[in-house]
PDB file of C-alpha atoms in Angstrom:
ATOM      1  CA  MET A 275      50.894  18.943  11.834  1.00 47.00           C
ATOM      2  CA  ARG A 276      52.811  21.917  13.215  1.00 45.00           C
ATOM      3  CA  GLU A 277      52.468  25.434  11.897  1.00 44.00           C
ATOM      4  CA  PRO A 278      55.575  27.651  11.883  1.00 49.00           C
ATOM      5  CA  THR A 279      55.660  29.853  14.970  1.00 47.00           C
ATOM      6  CA  GLY A 280      54.770  33.526  14.822  1.00 49.00           C
ATOM      7  CA  THR A 281      52.110  33.229  12.126  1.00 58.00           C
ATOM      8  CA  GLY A 282      49.218  34.278  14.351  1.00 74.00           C
ATOM      9  CA  ARG A 283      47.119  31.454  12.930  1.00 82.00           C
ATOM     10  CA  ASP A 284      45.392  28.624  14.718  1.00 89.00           C
ATOM     11  CA  ALA A 285      47.716  25.698  13.979  1.00 88.00           C
ATOM     12  CA  GLU A 286      44.975  23.171  14.732  1.00 91.00           C
ATOM     13  CA  ALA A 287      42.566  24.846  12.310  1.00 93.00           C
ATOM     14  CA  VAL A 288      45.243  24.912   9.613  1.00 92.00           C
ATOM     15  CA  SER A 289      46.004  21.246  10.268  1.00 93.00           C
ATOM     16  CA  ARG A 290      42.326  20.319   9.999  1.00 95.00           C
ATOM     17  CA  PHE A 291      42.042  22.202   6.707  1.00 95.00           C
ATOM     18  CA  VAL A 292      45.181  20.580   5.249  1.00 96.00           C
ATOM     19  CA  GLU A 293      44.080  17.066   6.147  1.00 97.00           C
ATOM     20  CA  SER A 294      40.460  17.641   5.092  1.00 96.00           C
ATOM     21  CA  PHE A 295      41.328  19.206   1.738  1.00 96.00           C
ATOM     22  CA  ALA A 296      44.003  16.563   1.125  1.00 96.00           C
ATOM     23  CA  ALA A 297      41.396  13.857   1.746  1.00 97.00           C
ATOM     24  CA  GLN A 298      39.159  15.455  -0.891  1.00 96.00           C
ATOM     25  CA  LEU A 299      42.040  15.535  -3.374  1.00 94.00           C
ATOM     26  CA  VAL A 300      42.834  11.868  -2.657  1.00 96.00           C
ATOM     27  CA  GLU A 301      39.185  10.972  -3.267  1.00 95.00           C
ATOM     28  CA  ALA A 302      39.485  12.719  -6.633  1.00 92.00           C
ATOM     29  CA  GLY A 303      42.518  10.583  -7.523  1.00 92.00           C
ATOM     30  CA  MET A 304      45.597  12.485  -6.321  1.00 93.00           C
ATOM     31  CA  GLN A 305      48.340  10.616  -4.485  1.00 96.00           C
ATOM     32  CA  ARG A 306      47.945  10.957  -0.695  1.00 97.00           C
ATOM     33  CA  MET A 307      51.310  12.533   0.124  1.00 98.00           C
ATOM     34  CA  ALA A 308      51.139  14.871  -2.875  1.00 97.00           C
ATOM     35  CA  ALA A 309      47.678  15.972  -1.728  1.00 96.00           C
ATOM     36  CA  ARG A 310      48.958  16.739   1.778  1.00 98.00           C
ATOM     37  CA  VAL A 311      51.955  18.680   0.454  1.00 97.00           C
ATOM     38  CA  PHE A 312      49.776  20.620  -1.982  1.00 95.00           C
ATOM     39  CA  ALA A 313      47.257  21.509   0.742  1.00 95.00           C
ATOM     40  CA  ALA A 314      50.083  22.628   3.055  1.00 96.00           C
ATOM     41  CA  LEU A 315      51.560  24.864   0.353  1.00 96.00           C
ATOM     42  CA  LEU A 316      48.148  26.255  -0.538  1.00 93.00           C
ATOM     43  CA  SER A 317      47.457  27.142   3.093  1.00 93.00           C
ATOM     44  CA  SER A 318      50.837  28.781   3.748  1.00 93.00           C
ATOM     45  CA  ASP A 319      50.816  32.577   3.745  1.00 91.00           C
ATOM     46  CA  GLU A 320      53.698  32.829   1.272  1.00 90.00           C
ATOM     47  CA  GLY A 321      52.486  29.931  -0.865  1.00 91.00           C
ATOM     48  CA  ALA A 322      56.011  28.516  -0.654  1.00 94.00           C
ATOM     49  CA  LEU A 323      57.852  26.244   1.773  1.00 95.00           C
ATOM     50  CA  THR A 324      61.161  24.405   1.823  1.00 95.00           C
ATOM     51  CA  SER A 325      61.419  20.650   1.998  1.00 94.00           C
ATOM     52  CA  ALA A 326      62.417  20.894   5.661  1.00 94.00           C
ATOM     53  CA  GLU A 327      59.426  23.129   6.458  1.00 95.00           C
ATOM     54  CA  LEU A 328      57.053  20.750   4.694  1.00 96.00           C
ATOM     55  CA  GLY A 329      58.567  17.762   6.475  1.00 96.00           C
ATOM     56  CA  GLU A 330      58.268  19.443   9.863  1.00 95.00           C
ATOM     57  CA  GLN A 331      54.764  20.769   9.291  1.00 94.00           C
ATOM     58  CA  LEU A 332      53.366  17.490   7.961  1.00 96.00           C
ATOM     59  CA  ARG A 333      55.655  15.238  10.023  1.00 95.00           C
ATOM     60  CA  ILE A 334      56.846  13.336   6.979  1.00 96.00           C
ATOM     61  CA  SER A 335      60.258  12.219   5.753  1.00 96.00           C
ATOM     62  CA  PRO A 336      62.402  14.120   3.248  1.00 93.00           C
ATOM     63  CA  ALA A 337      61.882  11.228   0.814  1.00 95.00           C
ATOM     64  CA  ALA A 338      58.096  11.605   1.121  1.00 97.00           C
ATOM     65  CA  VAL A 339      58.375  15.344   0.462  1.00 97.00           C
ATOM     66  CA  SER A 340      60.629  14.709  -2.536  1.00 95.00           C
ATOM     67  CA  GLY A 341      58.267  12.176  -4.111  1.00 96.00           C
ATOM     68  CA  ALA A 342      55.233  14.384  -3.539  1.00 97.00           C
ATOM     69  CA  VAL A 343      56.921  17.473  -4.974  1.00 96.00           C
ATOM     70  CA  ARG A 344      58.131  15.520  -8.015  1.00 95.00           C
ATOM     71  CA  TYR A 345      54.555  14.431  -8.741  1.00 94.00           C
ATOM     72  CA  LEU A 346      53.167  17.944  -8.169  1.00 93.00           C
ATOM     73  CA  ALA A 347      55.819  19.529 -10.396  1.00 91.00           C
ATOM     74  CA  GLN A 348      55.105  17.029 -13.199  1.00 89.00           C
ATOM     75  CA  THR A 349      51.415  17.902 -13.037  1.00 84.00           C
ATOM     76  CA  HIS A 350      52.231  21.643 -12.951  1.00 83.00           C
ATOM     77  CA  MET A 351      50.640  22.103  -9.537  1.00 88.00           C
ATOM     78  CA  VAL A 352      53.825  23.512  -7.949  1.00 92.00           C
ATOM     79  CA  SER A 353      57.093  24.981  -9.123  1.00 91.00           C
ATOM     80  CA  ARG A 354      60.584  24.814  -7.685  1.00 91.00           C
ATOM     81  CA  GLU A 355      62.624  27.896  -6.972  1.00 91.00           C
ATOM     82  CA  ARG A 356      65.979  28.569  -5.342  1.00 86.00           C
ATOM     83  CA  GLU A 357      66.114  30.564  -2.153  1.00 76.00           C
ATOM     84  CA  PRO A 358      68.218  33.659  -2.939  1.00 79.00           C
ATOM     85  CA  GLY A 359      71.797  33.123  -1.773  1.00 83.00           C
ATOM     86  CA  SER A 360      71.144  29.501  -0.837  1.00 81.00           C
ATOM     87  CA  ARG A 361      71.293  26.043  -2.350  1.00 82.00           C
ATOM     88  CA  ARG A 362      67.947  25.171  -0.768  1.00 86.00           C
ATOM     89  CA  GLU A 363      64.891  24.883  -2.943  1.00 89.00           C
ATOM     90  CA  ARG A 364      61.477  26.189  -2.084  1.00 93.00           C
ATOM     91  CA  TYR A 365      58.318  24.778  -3.548  1.00 95.00           C
ATOM     92  CA  ARG A 366      55.664  27.263  -4.594  1.00 94.00           C
ATOM     93  CA  VAL A 367      51.998  26.997  -5.420  1.00 92.00           C
ATOM     94  CA  HIS A 368      50.694  29.786  -7.649  1.00 81.00           C
ATOM     95  CA  GLY A 369      47.266  31.365  -7.853  1.00 75.00           C
ATOM     96  CA  ASP A 370      46.811  29.976 -11.344  1.00 75.00           C
ATOM     97  CA  GLN A 371      47.858  26.401 -10.563  1.00 74.00           C
ATOM     98  CA  TRP A 372      44.407  25.014 -11.405  1.00 76.00           C
ATOM     99  CA  TYR A 373      44.423  26.819 -14.726  1.00 75.00           C
ATOM    100  CA  GLU A 374      47.901  25.509 -15.525  1.00 73.00           C
ATOM    101  CA  ALA A 375      47.044  21.950 -14.497  1.00 73.00           C
ATOM    102  CA  LEU A 376      43.887  21.942 -16.590  1.00 74.00           C
ATOM    103  CA  ALA A 377      45.569  23.619 -19.553  1.00 72.00           C
ATOM    104  CA  ASN A 378      48.305  20.986 -19.506  1.00 73.00           C
ATOM    105  CA  ARG A 379      45.655  18.258 -19.673  1.00 76.00           C
ATOM    106  CA  GLU A 380      44.882  19.535 -23.162  1.00 79.00           C
ATOM    107  CA  THR A 381      48.086  17.946 -24.507  1.00 80.00           C
ATOM    108  CA  VAL A 382      47.076  14.624 -22.949  1.00 81.00           C
ATOM    109  CA  ILE A 383      43.619  14.872 -24.522  1.00 87.00           C
ATOM    110  CA  LYS A 384      45.175  15.631 -27.932  1.00 89.00           C
ATOM    111  CA  ARG A 385      47.349  12.496 -27.648  1.00 90.00           C
ATOM    112  CA  TRP A 386      44.283  10.441 -26.718  1.00 91.00           C
ATOM    113  CA  GLU A 387      42.437  11.874 -29.709  1.00 94.00           C
ATOM    114  CA  GLY A 388      45.281  10.822 -32.016  1.00 94.00           C
ATOM    115  CA  ALA A 389      45.277   7.304 -30.593  1.00 95.00           C
ATOM    116  CA  LEU A 390      41.495   7.079 -30.877  1.00 95.00           C
ATOM    117  CA  ARG A 391      41.588   8.265 -34.508  1.00 96.00           C
ATOM    118  CA  ASP A 392      44.067   5.476 -35.223  1.00 96.00           C
ATOM    119  CA  GLY A 393      41.794   3.028 -33.417  1.00 95.00           C
ATOM    120  CA  VAL A 394      38.722   4.074 -35.404  1.00 95.00           C
ATOM    121  CA  SER A 395      40.728   3.812 -38.606  1.00 95.00           C
ATOM    122  CA  SER A 396      42.131   0.400 -37.679  1.00 95.00           C
ATOM    123  CA  LEU A 397      38.876  -1.112 -36.449  1.00 95.00           C
ATOM    124  CA  GLY A 398      36.575   0.523 -38.947  1.00 94.00           C
ATOM    125  CA  VAL A 399      33.819   2.966 -38.068  1.00 93.00           C
ATOM    126  CA  ASP A 400      31.176   0.354 -38.969  1.00 95.00           C
ATOM    127  CA  THR A 401      32.243  -2.109 -36.260  1.00 96.00           C
ATOM    128  CA  PRO A 402      30.847  -1.941 -32.722  1.00 95.00           C
ATOM    129  CA  ALA A 403      34.341  -1.239 -31.324  1.00 95.00           C
ATOM    130  CA  GLY A 404      34.991   1.377 -34.018  1.00 94.00           C
ATOM    131  CA  ARG A 405      31.711   3.141 -33.216  1.00 96.00           C
ATOM    132  CA  ARG A 406      32.569   3.117 -29.489  1.00 96.00           C
ATOM    133  CA  MET A 407      35.963   4.628 -30.241  1.00 94.00           C
ATOM    134  CA  ALA A 408      34.433   7.195 -32.596  1.00 96.00           C
ATOM    135  CA  GLU A 409      31.999   8.247 -29.862  1.00 97.00           C
ATOM    136  CA  THR A 410      34.846   8.472 -27.352  1.00 95.00           C
ATOM    137  CA  LEU A 411      36.842  10.545 -29.841  1.00 96.00           C
ATOM    138  CA  ALA A 412      33.865  12.860 -30.381  1.00 97.00           C
ATOM    139  CA  PHE A 413      33.523  13.250 -26.605  1.00 96.00           C
ATOM    140  CA  PHE A 414      37.167  14.285 -26.196  1.00 93.00           C
ATOM    141  CA  GLU A 415      36.932  16.688 -29.149  1.00 94.00           C
ATOM    142  CA  PHE A 416      33.853  18.219 -27.527  1.00 95.00           C
ATOM    143  CA  ILE A 417      35.571  18.472 -24.134  1.00 90.00           C
ATOM    144  CA  GLU A 418      38.650  20.058 -25.718  1.00 88.00           C
ATOM    145  CA  GLY A 419      36.552  22.819 -27.269  1.00 89.00           C
ATOM    146  CA  GLU A 420      34.550  23.377 -24.092  1.00 90.00           C
ATOM    147  CA  VAL A 421      37.680  23.577 -21.929  1.00 87.00           C
ATOM    148  CA  ALA A 422      39.279  26.109 -24.287  1.00 85.00           C
ATOM    149  CA  ALA A 423      36.152  28.296 -24.200  1.00 90.00           C
ATOM    150  CA  MET A 424      35.847  27.896 -20.437  1.00 89.00           C
ATOM    151  CA  MET A 425      39.483  28.929 -19.927  1.00 87.00           C
ATOM    152  CA  ASP A 426      38.907  32.065 -21.991  1.00 89.00           C
ATOM    153  CA  ARG A 427      35.897  32.921 -19.817  1.00 93.00           C
ATOM    154  CA  TRP A 428      37.955  32.187 -16.682  1.00 89.00           C
ATOM    155  CA  ARG A 429      40.708  34.639 -17.712  1.00 88.00           C
ATOM    156  CA  VAL A 430      38.115  37.404 -18.138  1.00 93.00           C
ATOM    157  CA  HIS A 431      36.392  36.513 -14.849  1.00 94.00           C
ATOM    158  CA  ARG A 432      39.707  36.294 -12.962  1.00 90.00           C
ATOM    159  CA  GLU A 433      40.843  39.688 -14.212  1.00 92.00           C
ATOM    160  CA  LYS A 434      37.481  41.238 -13.284  1.00 95.00           C
ATOM    161  CA  THR A 435      37.516  39.622  -9.839  1.00 93.00           C
ATOM    162  CA  PHE A 436      41.195  39.819  -8.863  1.00 90.00           C
ATOM    163  CA  GLY A 437      42.767  42.287 -11.291  1.00 87.00           C
ATOM    164  CA  GLN A 438      46.062  41.661 -13.074  1.00 74.00           C
TER     165      GLN A 438
END
């Protein structure tokens, strides 16, 4: 991986971080190329790079960058923005990307809860499968409440630690 010139940073150290953190993200279930792109964006001073900069830094094809960015944008881990006065797009990671990604999981959990309610209703709460689904539903309802409370605590903690 090559770091843009003039940054005053150890390109090898940055490369090691990007590949190491990406490996951790892959272990947690993220797509490999998306993990590398995310780690590169996270480690860039501006928090934003163009497709060409990502391709050069990670030594990957434009198609690989495009696929990774599409995945990251869908999961709300990065956003796209136009370079002023240019047709080129830059991809940006924000300080609150983890918050946004987790908050957007709430809609997925709500859909799962709806499906599980239907399953419990269809199978009957007195059947073994119905009881399993009811327990799964209760778990997701519990998680939903805990995540909401945790996010409220995070906003307070973030403001105290980092300011507005």
